[in-house]
Tab-separated table of C-alpha atoms in Angstrom:
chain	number	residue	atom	x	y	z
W	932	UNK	CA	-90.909	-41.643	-142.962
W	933	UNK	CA	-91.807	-45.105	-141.711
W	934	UNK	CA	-95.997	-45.231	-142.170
W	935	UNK	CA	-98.699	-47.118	-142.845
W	936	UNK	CA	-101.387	-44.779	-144.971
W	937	UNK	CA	-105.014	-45.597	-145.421
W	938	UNK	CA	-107.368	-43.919	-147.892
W	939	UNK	CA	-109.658	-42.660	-147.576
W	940	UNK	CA	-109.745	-41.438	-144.261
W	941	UNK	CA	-113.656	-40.602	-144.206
W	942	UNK	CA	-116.184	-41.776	-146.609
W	943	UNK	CA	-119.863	-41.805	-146.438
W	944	UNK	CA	-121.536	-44.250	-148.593
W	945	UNK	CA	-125.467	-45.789	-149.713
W	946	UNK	CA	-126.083	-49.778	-148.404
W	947	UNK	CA	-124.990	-51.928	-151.588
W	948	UNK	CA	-122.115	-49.717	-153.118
W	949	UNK	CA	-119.033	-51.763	-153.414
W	950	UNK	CA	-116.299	-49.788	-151.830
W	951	UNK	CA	-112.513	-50.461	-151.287
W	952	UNK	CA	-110.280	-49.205	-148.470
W	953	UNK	CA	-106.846	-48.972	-148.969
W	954	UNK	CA	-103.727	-49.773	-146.881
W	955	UNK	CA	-100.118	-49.550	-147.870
W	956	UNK	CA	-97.022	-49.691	-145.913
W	957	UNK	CA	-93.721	-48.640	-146.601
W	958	UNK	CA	-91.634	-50.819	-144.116
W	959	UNK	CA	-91.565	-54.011	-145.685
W	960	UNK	CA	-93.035	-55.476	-143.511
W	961	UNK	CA	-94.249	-58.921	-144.027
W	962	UNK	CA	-97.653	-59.134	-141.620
W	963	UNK	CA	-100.550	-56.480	-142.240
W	964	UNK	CA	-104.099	-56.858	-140.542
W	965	UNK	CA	-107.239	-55.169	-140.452
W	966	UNK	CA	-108.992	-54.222	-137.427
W	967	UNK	CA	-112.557	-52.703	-136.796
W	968	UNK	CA	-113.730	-50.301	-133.481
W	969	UNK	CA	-116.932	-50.181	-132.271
W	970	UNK	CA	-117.737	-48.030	-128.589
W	971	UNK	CA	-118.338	-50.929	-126.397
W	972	UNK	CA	-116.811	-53.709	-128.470
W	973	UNK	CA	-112.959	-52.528	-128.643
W	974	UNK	CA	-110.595	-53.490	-131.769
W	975	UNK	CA	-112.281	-56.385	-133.506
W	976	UNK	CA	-109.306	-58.626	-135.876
W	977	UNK	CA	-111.076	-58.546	-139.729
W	978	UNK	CA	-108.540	-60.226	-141.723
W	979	UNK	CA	-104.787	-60.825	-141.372
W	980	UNK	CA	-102.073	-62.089	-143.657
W	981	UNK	CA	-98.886	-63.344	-142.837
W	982	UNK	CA	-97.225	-63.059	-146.460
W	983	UNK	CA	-97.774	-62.135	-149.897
W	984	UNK	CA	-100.792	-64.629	-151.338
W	985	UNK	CA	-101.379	-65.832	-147.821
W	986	UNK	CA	-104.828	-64.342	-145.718
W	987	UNK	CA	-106.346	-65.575	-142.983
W	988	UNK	CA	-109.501	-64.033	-140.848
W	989	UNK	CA	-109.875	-62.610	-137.873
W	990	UNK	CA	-112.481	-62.592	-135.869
W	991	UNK	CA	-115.448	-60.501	-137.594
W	992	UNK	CA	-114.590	-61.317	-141.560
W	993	UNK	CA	-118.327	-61.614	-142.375
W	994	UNK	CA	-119.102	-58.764	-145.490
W	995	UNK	CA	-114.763	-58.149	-145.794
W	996	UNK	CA	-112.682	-59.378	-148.578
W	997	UNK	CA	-108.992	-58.385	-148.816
W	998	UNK	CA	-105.928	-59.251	-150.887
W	999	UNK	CA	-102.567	-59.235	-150.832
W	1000	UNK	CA	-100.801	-59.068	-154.176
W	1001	UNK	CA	-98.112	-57.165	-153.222
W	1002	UNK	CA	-96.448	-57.133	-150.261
W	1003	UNK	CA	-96.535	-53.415	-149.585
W	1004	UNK	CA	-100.648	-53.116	-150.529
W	1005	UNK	CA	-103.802	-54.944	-148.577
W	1006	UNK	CA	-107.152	-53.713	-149.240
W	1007	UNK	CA	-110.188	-54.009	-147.689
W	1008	UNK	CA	-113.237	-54.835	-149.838
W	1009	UNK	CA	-116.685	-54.453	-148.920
W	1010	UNK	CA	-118.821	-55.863	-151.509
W	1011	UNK	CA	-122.250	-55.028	-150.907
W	1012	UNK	CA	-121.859	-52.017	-147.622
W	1013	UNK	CA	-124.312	-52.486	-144.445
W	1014	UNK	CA	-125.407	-50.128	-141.715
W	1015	UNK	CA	-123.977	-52.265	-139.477
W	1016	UNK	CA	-120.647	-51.602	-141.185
W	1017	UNK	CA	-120.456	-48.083	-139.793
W	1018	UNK	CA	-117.264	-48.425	-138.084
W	1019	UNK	CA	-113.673	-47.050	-137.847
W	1020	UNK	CA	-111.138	-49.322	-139.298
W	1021	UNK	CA	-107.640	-49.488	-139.100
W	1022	UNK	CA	-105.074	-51.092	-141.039
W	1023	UNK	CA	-102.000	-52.318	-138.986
W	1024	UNK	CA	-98.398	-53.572	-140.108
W	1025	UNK	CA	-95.394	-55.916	-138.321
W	1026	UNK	CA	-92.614	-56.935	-139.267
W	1027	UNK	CA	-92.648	-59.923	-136.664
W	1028	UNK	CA	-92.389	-62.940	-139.455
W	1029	UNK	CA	-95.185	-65.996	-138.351
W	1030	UNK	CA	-96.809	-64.065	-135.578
W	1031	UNK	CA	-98.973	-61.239	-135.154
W	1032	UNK	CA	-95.770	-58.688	-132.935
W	1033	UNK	CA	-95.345	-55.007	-132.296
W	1034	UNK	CA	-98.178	-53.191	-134.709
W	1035	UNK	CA	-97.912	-49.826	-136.279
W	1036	UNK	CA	-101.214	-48.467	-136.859
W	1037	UNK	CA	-102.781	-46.489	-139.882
W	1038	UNK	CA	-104.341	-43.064	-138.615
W	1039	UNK	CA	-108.334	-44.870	-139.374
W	1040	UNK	CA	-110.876	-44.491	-141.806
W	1041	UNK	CA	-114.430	-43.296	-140.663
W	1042	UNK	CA	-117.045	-45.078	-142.318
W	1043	UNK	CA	-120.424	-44.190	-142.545
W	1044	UNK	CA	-123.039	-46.349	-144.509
W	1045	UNK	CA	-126.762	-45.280	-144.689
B	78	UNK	CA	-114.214	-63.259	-129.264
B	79	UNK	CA	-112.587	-60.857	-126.797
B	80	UNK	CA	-109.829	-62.681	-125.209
B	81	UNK	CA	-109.077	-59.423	-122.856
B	82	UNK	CA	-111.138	-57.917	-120.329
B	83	UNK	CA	-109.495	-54.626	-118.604
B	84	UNK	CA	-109.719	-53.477	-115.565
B	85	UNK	CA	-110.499	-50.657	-114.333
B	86	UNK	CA	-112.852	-49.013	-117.515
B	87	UNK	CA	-111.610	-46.108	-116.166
B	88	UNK	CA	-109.484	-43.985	-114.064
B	89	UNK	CA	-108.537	-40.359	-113.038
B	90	UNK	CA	-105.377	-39.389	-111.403
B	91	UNK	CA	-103.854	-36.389	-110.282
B	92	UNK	CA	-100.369	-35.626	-112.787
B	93	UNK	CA	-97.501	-37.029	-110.746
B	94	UNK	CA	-99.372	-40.340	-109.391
B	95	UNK	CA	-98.921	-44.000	-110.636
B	96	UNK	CA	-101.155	-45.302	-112.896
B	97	UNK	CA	-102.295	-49.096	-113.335
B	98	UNK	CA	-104.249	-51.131	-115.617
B	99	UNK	CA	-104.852	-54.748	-115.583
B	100	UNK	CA	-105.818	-57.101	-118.241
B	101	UNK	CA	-107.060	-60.702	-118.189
B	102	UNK	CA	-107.187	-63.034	-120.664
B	103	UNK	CA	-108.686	-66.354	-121.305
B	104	UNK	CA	-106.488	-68.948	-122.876
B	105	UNK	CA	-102.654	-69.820	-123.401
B	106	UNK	CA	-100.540	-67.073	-125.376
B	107	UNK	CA	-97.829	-66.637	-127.784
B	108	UNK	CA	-96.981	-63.079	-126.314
B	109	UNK	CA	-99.343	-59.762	-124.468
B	110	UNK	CA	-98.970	-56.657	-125.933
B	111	UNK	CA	-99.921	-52.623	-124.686
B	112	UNK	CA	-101.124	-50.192	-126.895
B	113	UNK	CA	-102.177	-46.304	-126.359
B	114	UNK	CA	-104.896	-44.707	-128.342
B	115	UNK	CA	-105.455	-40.903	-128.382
B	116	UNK	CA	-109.446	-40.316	-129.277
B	117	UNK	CA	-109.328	-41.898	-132.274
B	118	UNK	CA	-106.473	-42.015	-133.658
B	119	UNK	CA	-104.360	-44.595	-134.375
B	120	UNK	CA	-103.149	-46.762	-132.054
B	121	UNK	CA	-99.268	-46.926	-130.779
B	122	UNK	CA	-97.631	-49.818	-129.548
B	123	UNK	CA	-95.674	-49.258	-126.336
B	124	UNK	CA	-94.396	-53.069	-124.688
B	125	UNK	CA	-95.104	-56.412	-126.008
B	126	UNK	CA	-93.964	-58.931	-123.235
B	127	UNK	CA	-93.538	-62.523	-124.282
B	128	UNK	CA	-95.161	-65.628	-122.563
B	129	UNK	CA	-91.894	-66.806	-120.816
B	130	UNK	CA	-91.113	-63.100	-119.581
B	131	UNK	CA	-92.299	-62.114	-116.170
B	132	UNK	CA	-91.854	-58.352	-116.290
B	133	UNK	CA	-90.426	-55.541	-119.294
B	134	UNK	CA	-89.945	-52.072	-118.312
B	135	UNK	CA	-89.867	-49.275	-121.165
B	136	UNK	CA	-88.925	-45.562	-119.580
B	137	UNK	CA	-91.961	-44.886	-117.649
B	138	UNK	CA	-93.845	-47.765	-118.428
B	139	UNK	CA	-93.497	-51.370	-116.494
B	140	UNK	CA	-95.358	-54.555	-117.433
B	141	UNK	CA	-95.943	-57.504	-115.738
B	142	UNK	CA	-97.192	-61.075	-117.436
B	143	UNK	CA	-98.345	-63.809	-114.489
B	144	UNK	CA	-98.963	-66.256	-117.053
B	145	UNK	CA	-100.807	-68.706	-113.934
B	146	UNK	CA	-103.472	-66.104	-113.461
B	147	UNK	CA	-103.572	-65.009	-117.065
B	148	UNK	CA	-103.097	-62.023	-116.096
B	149	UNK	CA	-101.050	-58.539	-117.071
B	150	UNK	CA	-100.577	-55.215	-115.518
B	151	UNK	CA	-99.303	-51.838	-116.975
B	152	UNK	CA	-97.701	-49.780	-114.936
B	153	UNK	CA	-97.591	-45.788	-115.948
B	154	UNK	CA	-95.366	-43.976	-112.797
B	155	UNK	CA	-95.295	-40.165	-112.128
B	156	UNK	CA	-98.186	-39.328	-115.022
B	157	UNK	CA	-98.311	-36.499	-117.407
B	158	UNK	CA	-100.767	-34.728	-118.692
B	159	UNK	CA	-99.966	-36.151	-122.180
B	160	UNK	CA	-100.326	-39.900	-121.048
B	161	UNK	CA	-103.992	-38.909	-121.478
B	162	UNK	CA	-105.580	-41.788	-123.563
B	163	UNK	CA	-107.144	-45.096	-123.816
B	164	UNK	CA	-105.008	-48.409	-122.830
B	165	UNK	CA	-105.513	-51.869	-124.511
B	166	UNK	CA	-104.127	-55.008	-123.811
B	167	UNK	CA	-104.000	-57.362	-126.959
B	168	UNK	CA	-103.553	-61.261	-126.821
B	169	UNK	CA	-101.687	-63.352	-129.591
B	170	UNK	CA	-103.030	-67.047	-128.694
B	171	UNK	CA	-101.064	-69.953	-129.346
B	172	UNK	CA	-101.819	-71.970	-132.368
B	173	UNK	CA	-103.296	-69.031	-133.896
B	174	UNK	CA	-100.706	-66.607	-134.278
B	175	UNK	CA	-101.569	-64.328	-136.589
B	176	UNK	CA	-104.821	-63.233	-134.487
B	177	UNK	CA	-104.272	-60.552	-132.450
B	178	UNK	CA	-107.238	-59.707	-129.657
B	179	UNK	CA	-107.783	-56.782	-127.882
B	180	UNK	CA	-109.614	-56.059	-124.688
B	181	UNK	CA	-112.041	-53.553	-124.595
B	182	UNK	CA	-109.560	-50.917	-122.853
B	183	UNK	CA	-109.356	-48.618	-119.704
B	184	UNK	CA	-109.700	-44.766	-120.177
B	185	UNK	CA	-107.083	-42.977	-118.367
B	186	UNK	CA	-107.429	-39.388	-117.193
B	187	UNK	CA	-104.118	-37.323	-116.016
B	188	UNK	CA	-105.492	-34.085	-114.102
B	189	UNK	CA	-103.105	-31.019	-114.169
């Protein structure tokens, strides 16, 4: 089945504890992005990256890092966690090649940091 | 920077009626696309309409693009029940087209 899986899907977590969120795709798809939602703000662009080795950011990178080793695999890092991080995030896929086209969506991860 | 701004935040219909959403955006795009989102779940892509397309219909669903106004509608006829969800419009600018930029959304309620 065509899907892009994030883990893990909840996770409560103490300000300062270095915590990855992963994102993997099984399309082969050659564009993955993160995305953050906040009530009132919408879907806020985190990072994107367009190929293996190549990431760009979005619109609200401040406290991310992400990689993309493999074409299949981009993580989110959050070195040092803030409140303010609380968030749901989703990882999206596309197989558009130089531009950001039709996303498929990861079912969120629900972060909580205290 | 949100590039979208829906309109209306939200709206209740009766099952059977037509629903529409508008979106407007800010500067020159690449393409528009429509997503659905049932409470908080992942999102699912339903049209993406390019710049130099006027109008895309998809079963149910028709969008418009007036690129002059900067504009979009979506266009849900005879509603269900199940088409019960938020709406977003999302923006790929040109010259930056790996960003994609959402609009805040319009909540859309289908009354049995």
């Amino acid at each position: 089945e065509a899907q892009v899986t994030q883990n893990p899907r909840y996770l409560i977590t103490v300000t300062g504890k270095k915590l990855t969120v992963t994102c993997s795709q099984n399309m082969n798809h050659e564009y993955m992005s993160w995305y953050r939602q906040d009530p009132g703000l919408g879907l806020r662009q985190i990072y994107y990256s367009m190929n293996v080795e190549v990431t760009d950011k979005g619109d609200v990178p401040e406290g991310y890092k992400v990689s993309r080793k493999e074409k299949r695999n981009f993580p989110l890092i959050l070195e040092s966690p803030s409140p303010n991080q609380t968030s749901l995030y989703f990882c999206a896929s596309s197989a558009f090649a130089g531009t950001a086209g039709e996303q498929y969506f990861g079912p969120g991860t629900r972060l909580t940091v205290t | 920077s949100q590039q979208g701004e829906e309109d209306p935040q939200a709206l209740s219909i009766q099952e059977g009626e037509n629903a529409t959403m508008n979106c407007s955006y800010k500067t020159s795009i690449n393409n528009l696309q429509w997503y659905r989102q049932n409470s908080g779940r992942g999102l699912v892509h339903l049209i993406l309409i390019r710049s130099n397309e006027r109008e895309k219909h998809s079963g149910r669903l028709r969008v418009t693009l007036d690129t002059s106004k900067k504009s979009s509608s979506l266009l849900i006829t005879a509603s269900r029940a199940a088409d019960t969800a938020s709406y977003f419009c999302a923006t790929v600018p040109i010259g930056n087209t790996g960003k994609l930029i959402f609009g805040q959304g319009t909540t859309l309620q289908v009354k049995p």
